């Protein structure tokens, strides 16, 4: 083969390879567009990384019911509990990015775990595509009725006069109610002794029994016991109160400047999910959250509907990760 013929042959091979590459890219673009255009055409899974009955589960089922009606496809809620929510989060992180497996994420696996676990099986930023912040779940400081303090100023004064002599309960090391107290200890300069339980139910049971003096818990869990007089509410941990306990102030308004802690829930897809699918889901989530019956049912439980853009939710997650990383570092909390 002479030199010119060899150059021509190589050029043809190069052009053919180039056409093949462009063809593959075009096919991928068409497939993505087709996926987004026809979405959804089969059932969707909502993965809840906690057992049934909790705030995340209630929220997921309320959204699933409304969204399935408007989207014309069934949405199945699947509970995949374990490791503080990390197991369920990992299921979604490794799922196909096609919009059919979604996570009802929250403060635990998506904001606190990155600070607690040095070797998470997923990347909290890269492996998820935020869809919308769905809810804010108020956290409230509660105490046994016999506890000799009934407001934040009294709590702080008592704790400073007897450092480490009062116990506080949490649902476990690294749980949101554990870190809420660690944040209070840091900002208010007080010291309570930590007693970690294997879940929120046994912690609340011991608080009601008087074995523990004080604790943080989510409003949906604490509210029935407050109304029954089994525990007394001291203050809200968030930036605002709640209409279900309108007389209760926030910790920040009670003199602890800069204090804010709340649980939250948000819908997420696997990283790399097409933008058209994300936009469709964002539209449907916010539409469901705007329905009066959904808002009313959540409000009765003390769950506040939110609704954001994907970008707003992404910014919020990043800020939460930074905040709780600082709290975990200052408290010296370490989990393996």
XYZ file of C-alpha atoms in Angstrom:
336
model
C 0.000 0.000 0.000
C 1.499 3.353 -1.045
C 1.719 6.331 1.313
C -1.224 8.273 -0.136
C -3.527 5.272 -0.068
C -2.498 4.537 3.541
C -3.292 8.162 4.565
C -6.674 7.960 2.840
C -7.469 4.678 4.590
C -6.541 6.103 8.007
C -8.618 9.200 7.318
C -11.656 7.091 6.455
C -11.242 5.021 9.627
C -10.948 8.196 11.706
C -14.101 9.645 10.139
C -15.988 6.404 10.668
C -14.918 6.287 14.318
C -15.901 9.917 14.729
C -19.319 9.220 13.213
C -19.745 6.288 15.603
C -18.906 8.438 18.637
C -21.289 11.189 17.546
C -23.932 8.574 16.874
C -23.619 7.151 20.388
C -23.802 10.637 21.916
C -26.830 11.509 19.815
C -28.544 8.253 20.778
C -27.865 8.970 24.474
C -29.293 12.468 24.093
C -32.385 11.104 22.365
C -32.782 8.418 25.061
C -32.546 11.030 27.825
C -35.025 13.302 26.098
C -37.389 10.392 25.519
C -37.074 9.366 29.184
C -37.866 12.857 30.394
C -40.685 13.346 27.894
C -42.437 10.090 28.763
C -41.791 10.199 32.508
C -43.257 8.504 34.446
C -44.348 5.354 32.599
C -43.994 2.866 35.462
C -44.361 2.867 39.300
C -42.042 5.033 41.397
C -40.403 4.013 44.693
C -40.051 6.344 47.658
C -37.318 4.975 49.925
C -37.813 5.987 53.574
C -34.599 5.268 55.534
C -36.489 4.723 58.810
C -39.141 2.341 60.189
C -42.859 2.960 59.521
C -44.704 5.480 61.683
C -42.073 8.201 62.029
C -42.184 11.721 60.606
C -40.313 10.735 57.412
C -42.687 7.842 56.798
C -45.814 9.945 57.402
C -44.480 12.647 55.092
C -43.562 10.207 52.321
C -46.990 8.551 52.364
C -48.828 11.878 52.304
C -46.810 12.987 49.267
C -47.036 9.611 47.548
C -50.834 9.620 47.701
C -51.164 13.081 46.147
C -48.388 12.738 43.589
C -49.612 9.377 42.332
C -52.997 10.960 41.586
C -51.570 13.855 39.572
C -48.795 11.858 37.846
C -50.993 8.911 36.879
C -48.595 6.316 38.298
C -48.514 4.450 41.575
C -45.861 5.502 44.094
C -44.774 2.783 46.508
C -43.299 3.743 49.881
C -40.549 1.330 50.919
C -39.004 1.444 54.400
C -35.284 0.573 54.399
C -34.211 1.346 57.963
C -30.818 0.924 59.598
C -27.551 2.661 60.472
C -29.207 5.974 61.279
C -30.778 6.210 57.833
C -27.557 5.448 55.956
C -28.746 2.100 54.552
C -31.789 3.568 52.841
C -29.781 6.532 51.565
C -27.201 4.178 50.061
C -29.930 2.251 48.220
C -30.934 5.433 46.394
C -27.354 6.618 45.870
C -26.644 3.420 43.922
C -29.969 3.279 42.039
C -30.377 4.103 38.355
C -30.688 7.881 37.833
C -34.002 7.606 36.004
C -36.429 9.138 38.510
C -38.015 5.865 39.575
C -36.166 5.429 42.876
C -36.302 8.447 45.176
C -35.188 9.151 48.739
C -37.165 10.844 51.469
C -33.934 12.263 52.789
C -33.501 14.122 56.033
C -31.073 15.702 58.450
C -29.650 12.337 59.588
C -28.160 10.565 56.548
C -27.871 13.715 54.440
C -26.386 16.266 56.865
C -25.252 14.697 60.153
C -23.840 11.357 58.950
C -21.165 13.000 56.754
C -19.697 14.517 59.929
C -19.987 11.335 61.989
C -18.873 8.558 59.672
C -15.426 8.805 58.075
C -16.288 6.121 55.492
C -19.854 6.561 54.308
C -20.797 4.276 51.384
C -22.135 7.307 49.505
C -21.145 10.909 48.824
C -23.783 13.195 50.385
C -23.414 15.765 47.598
C -22.362 13.945 44.412
C -24.565 10.873 44.804
C -27.868 12.751 45.155
C -29.829 15.208 43.064
C -31.930 17.510 45.285
C -35.554 17.890 44.190
C -37.203 19.929 46.949
C -36.976 20.629 50.645
C -40.342 19.216 51.696
C -40.753 19.890 55.385
C -39.369 21.424 58.523
C -40.040 19.356 61.617
C -39.728 21.469 64.786
C -37.599 20.142 67.626
C -38.731 20.990 71.132
C -36.921 20.859 74.481
C -39.037 18.932 76.978
C -38.541 17.943 80.606
C -40.103 15.707 83.222
C -42.801 17.596 85.187
C -40.664 17.360 88.342
C -37.691 19.101 86.711
C -37.183 22.330 88.722
C -37.010 24.629 85.684
C -39.841 25.614 83.333
C -38.227 28.063 80.900
C -34.850 28.478 79.200
C -33.452 31.051 81.622
C -34.234 28.744 84.532
C -32.812 25.723 82.678
C -29.534 27.519 81.943
C -29.212 28.891 85.482
C -29.894 25.456 86.981
C -27.445 23.703 84.669
C -24.702 26.224 85.455
C -25.252 25.869 89.191
C -25.027 22.054 88.985
C -22.922 21.207 85.929
C -23.253 17.612 84.742
C -25.699 16.639 87.477
C -28.749 16.439 85.204
C -29.178 13.823 82.495
C -30.520 14.328 78.995
C -31.770 11.564 76.719
C -31.186 11.069 73.004
C -32.201 8.514 70.396
C -28.543 7.544 70.097
C -25.079 8.953 69.522
C -25.152 11.324 66.584
C -28.933 11.585 66.419
C -30.501 14.972 65.742
C -31.710 15.335 69.341
C -28.219 14.471 70.608
C -26.622 17.167 68.462
C -29.354 19.673 69.320
C -28.272 19.445 72.963
C -24.584 19.570 72.065
C -25.260 22.788 70.166
C -27.078 24.213 73.196
C -24.223 23.222 75.501
C -21.775 24.979 73.196
C -23.727 28.225 72.790
C -25.114 28.519 76.349
C -22.044 27.232 78.191
C -23.957 24.557 80.097
C -23.312 20.886 80.765
C -25.783 18.007 80.883
C -24.807 14.324 81.074
C -25.696 12.428 77.899
C -27.619 9.136 78.075
C -27.901 7.528 74.617
C -30.779 5.149 73.891
C -31.398 2.822 70.972
C -34.145 4.937 69.480
C -36.456 7.768 70.375
C -39.235 5.639 71.911
C -37.227 4.212 74.828
C -35.690 7.657 75.428
C -39.123 9.262 75.696
C -40.359 6.393 77.888
C -37.584 6.990 80.422
C -38.182 10.735 80.347
C -41.864 10.177 81.118
C -40.907 7.751 83.901
C -38.600 10.357 85.448
C -35.366 8.387 84.971
C -34.120 11.216 82.716
C -34.697 14.899 83.413
C -34.628 16.585 80.018
C -34.461 15.887 76.286
C -34.932 17.247 72.796
C -37.412 15.528 70.485
C -39.387 16.299 67.365
C -42.718 17.998 67.904
C -44.796 15.167 66.357
C -43.350 12.765 68.951
C -43.419 15.109 71.952
C -46.763 16.822 71.362
C -49.117 14.048 72.588
C -47.115 13.704 75.823
C -47.079 17.483 76.353
C -50.848 17.645 75.917
C -51.290 14.703 78.302
C -49.136 16.421 80.956
C -46.568 13.615 80.959
C -43.756 16.026 80.013
C -43.528 19.813 79.991
C -42.380 21.850 77.022
C -39.552 24.333 77.654
C -38.829 25.956 74.274
C -38.626 25.380 70.530
C -35.220 24.764 69.009
C -35.988 26.363 65.638
C -36.139 29.984 64.522
C -39.884 30.194 65.088
C -42.595 28.582 67.185
C -45.569 26.492 66.133
C -49.292 27.127 66.038
C -49.913 23.887 67.945
C -48.057 25.349 70.971
C -48.440 29.085 70.298
C -47.358 30.206 73.766
C -43.985 28.423 73.636
C -40.959 30.643 72.792
C -37.829 29.644 70.896
C -34.472 29.047 72.555
C -32.956 31.924 70.577
C -35.690 34.306 71.737
C -35.078 33.103 75.299
C -31.534 34.446 75.337
C -29.350 31.903 73.480
C -28.415 34.006 70.456
C -27.791 32.120 67.217
C -29.330 28.870 68.384
C -31.250 26.948 65.706
C -31.870 23.248 65.279
C -34.656 21.561 63.397
C -35.238 18.277 61.689
C -36.175 18.386 58.029
C -37.219 16.186 55.159
C -36.576 16.513 51.458
C -37.059 14.532 48.276
C -33.916 13.457 46.428
C -33.044 11.435 43.344
C -29.804 9.630 42.525
C -26.988 11.813 41.230
C -27.133 12.390 37.478
C -30.922 12.281 37.163
C -31.979 14.250 34.028
C -32.975 17.844 34.701
C -36.361 17.467 32.971
C -37.238 14.617 35.337
C -36.082 16.655 38.344
C -38.194 19.616 37.210
C -41.234 17.376 36.755
C -40.828 15.941 40.251
C -40.237 19.390 41.747
C -43.455 20.630 40.168
C -45.426 17.664 41.498
C -43.959 17.876 45.020
C -44.755 21.560 45.355
C -48.217 21.042 43.905
C -48.912 18.324 46.503
C -47.574 20.487 49.338
C -49.927 23.256 48.278
C -53.033 21.111 48.697
C -55.092 22.215 51.743
C -55.771 18.667 52.968
C -52.054 17.789 52.871
C -51.076 20.969 54.701
C -53.781 20.446 57.300
C -52.891 16.810 58.000
C -49.196 17.626 58.382
C -49.875 20.701 60.520
C -51.855 18.636 63.009
C -48.702 16.571 63.548
C -46.513 19.651 63.928
C -44.866 19.113 60.520
C -44.449 22.316 58.509
C -44.683 21.981 54.698
C -41.975 23.929 52.861
C -41.348 23.463 49.120
C -38.298 24.903 47.302
C -36.455 24.842 44.004
C -33.762 22.167 43.533
C -31.093 24.876 43.792
C -32.462 26.230 47.068
C -32.526 22.726 48.504
C -28.938 22.068 47.377
C -27.760 25.263 49.093
C -29.638 24.315 52.248
C -28.057 20.836 52.364
C -24.549 22.256 52.003
C -25.175 24.724 54.841
C -26.559 21.965 57.080
C -23.546 19.728 56.452
C -21.174 22.562 57.413
C -23.130 23.442 60.554
C -23.362 19.926 61.959
C -19.761 19.159 61.052
C -18.757 22.045 63.310
C -21.019 20.841 66.137
C -19.724 17.270 65.879
C -16.114 18.470 65.845
C -16.521 20.778 68.838
C -18.342 18.083 70.841
C -15.714 15.477 69.946
C -18.322 12.944 68.808
C -16.879 9.990 66.907
C -18.659 6.995 65.394
C -17.316 4.166 63.274
